[in-house]
Amino acid sequence: MSRRTLLTLAAAVLSGAASLSGAFAAERSPVHAAGEPTKTLRLGTFEKLDLITAYYRSDAFARRLAVLQVQREAAVLLENKAEVERIEKQGAALQELAHKQLAGQAPATEVMDYLKPYFAEVAKAAEVHVIVDGVLFKDSAVQQVDVTDLLVQKLPPARHAPETR
């Protein structure tokens, strides 16, 4: 598949085009010559809710919360009430954002930002040309591959301290 076709497809997907078949018009006509192979595009997709859930259970998010907790404890020790309030509001805002994301009422920007460095690696492992959030339509030249599990592996769960008795 040519670089131009891949770029055209990526532009179509990113622009929210309902049909991906137009991206192949230059290379794949509906009328194929006898014996002409049909080129297949492997399209990686994922379940956003699974990624959001994994992110909020991940070690990466636990570290982010730990920083806030340490900052809050320091502000309490310094008797800086304004800083304590600011940090508590930030924590509440994070919790509200998580709820909205899980309900599909807010974009999962920080989750995607965290995963962004891994997309190329996941695409290579899954042997896909493109990774997209969702597919509204695909023609027979597109093979859809679920890469959710490969992305979730990049969000290892938080290690909780052992319980004390």
mmCIF file of C-alpha atoms in Angstrom, residues 100-109:
data_model
loop_
_atom_site.group_PDB
_atom_site.id
_atom_site.type_symbol
_atom_site.label_atom_id
_atom_site.label_comp_id
_atom_site.label_asym_id
_atom_site.label_seq_id
_atom_site.Cartn_x
_atom_site.Cartn_y
_atom_site.Cartn_z
ATOM 1 C CA LYS A 100 -17.596 11.836 33.309
ATOM 2 C CA GLN A 101 -15.129 9.918 31.146
ATOM 3 C CA LEU A 102 -16.520 6.576 32.280
ATOM 4 C CA ALA A 103 -20.020 7.834 31.466
ATOM 5 C CA GLY A 104 -18.881 9.007 28.021
ATOM 6 C CA GLN A 105 -19.509 12.655 28.894
ATOM 7 C CA ALA A 106 -15.890 13.853 28.675
ATOM 8 C CA PRO A 107 -13.011 13.118 26.301
ATOM 9 C CA ALA A 108 -10.269 10.771 27.492
ATOM 10 C CA THR A 109 -7.502 13.188 26.531
#
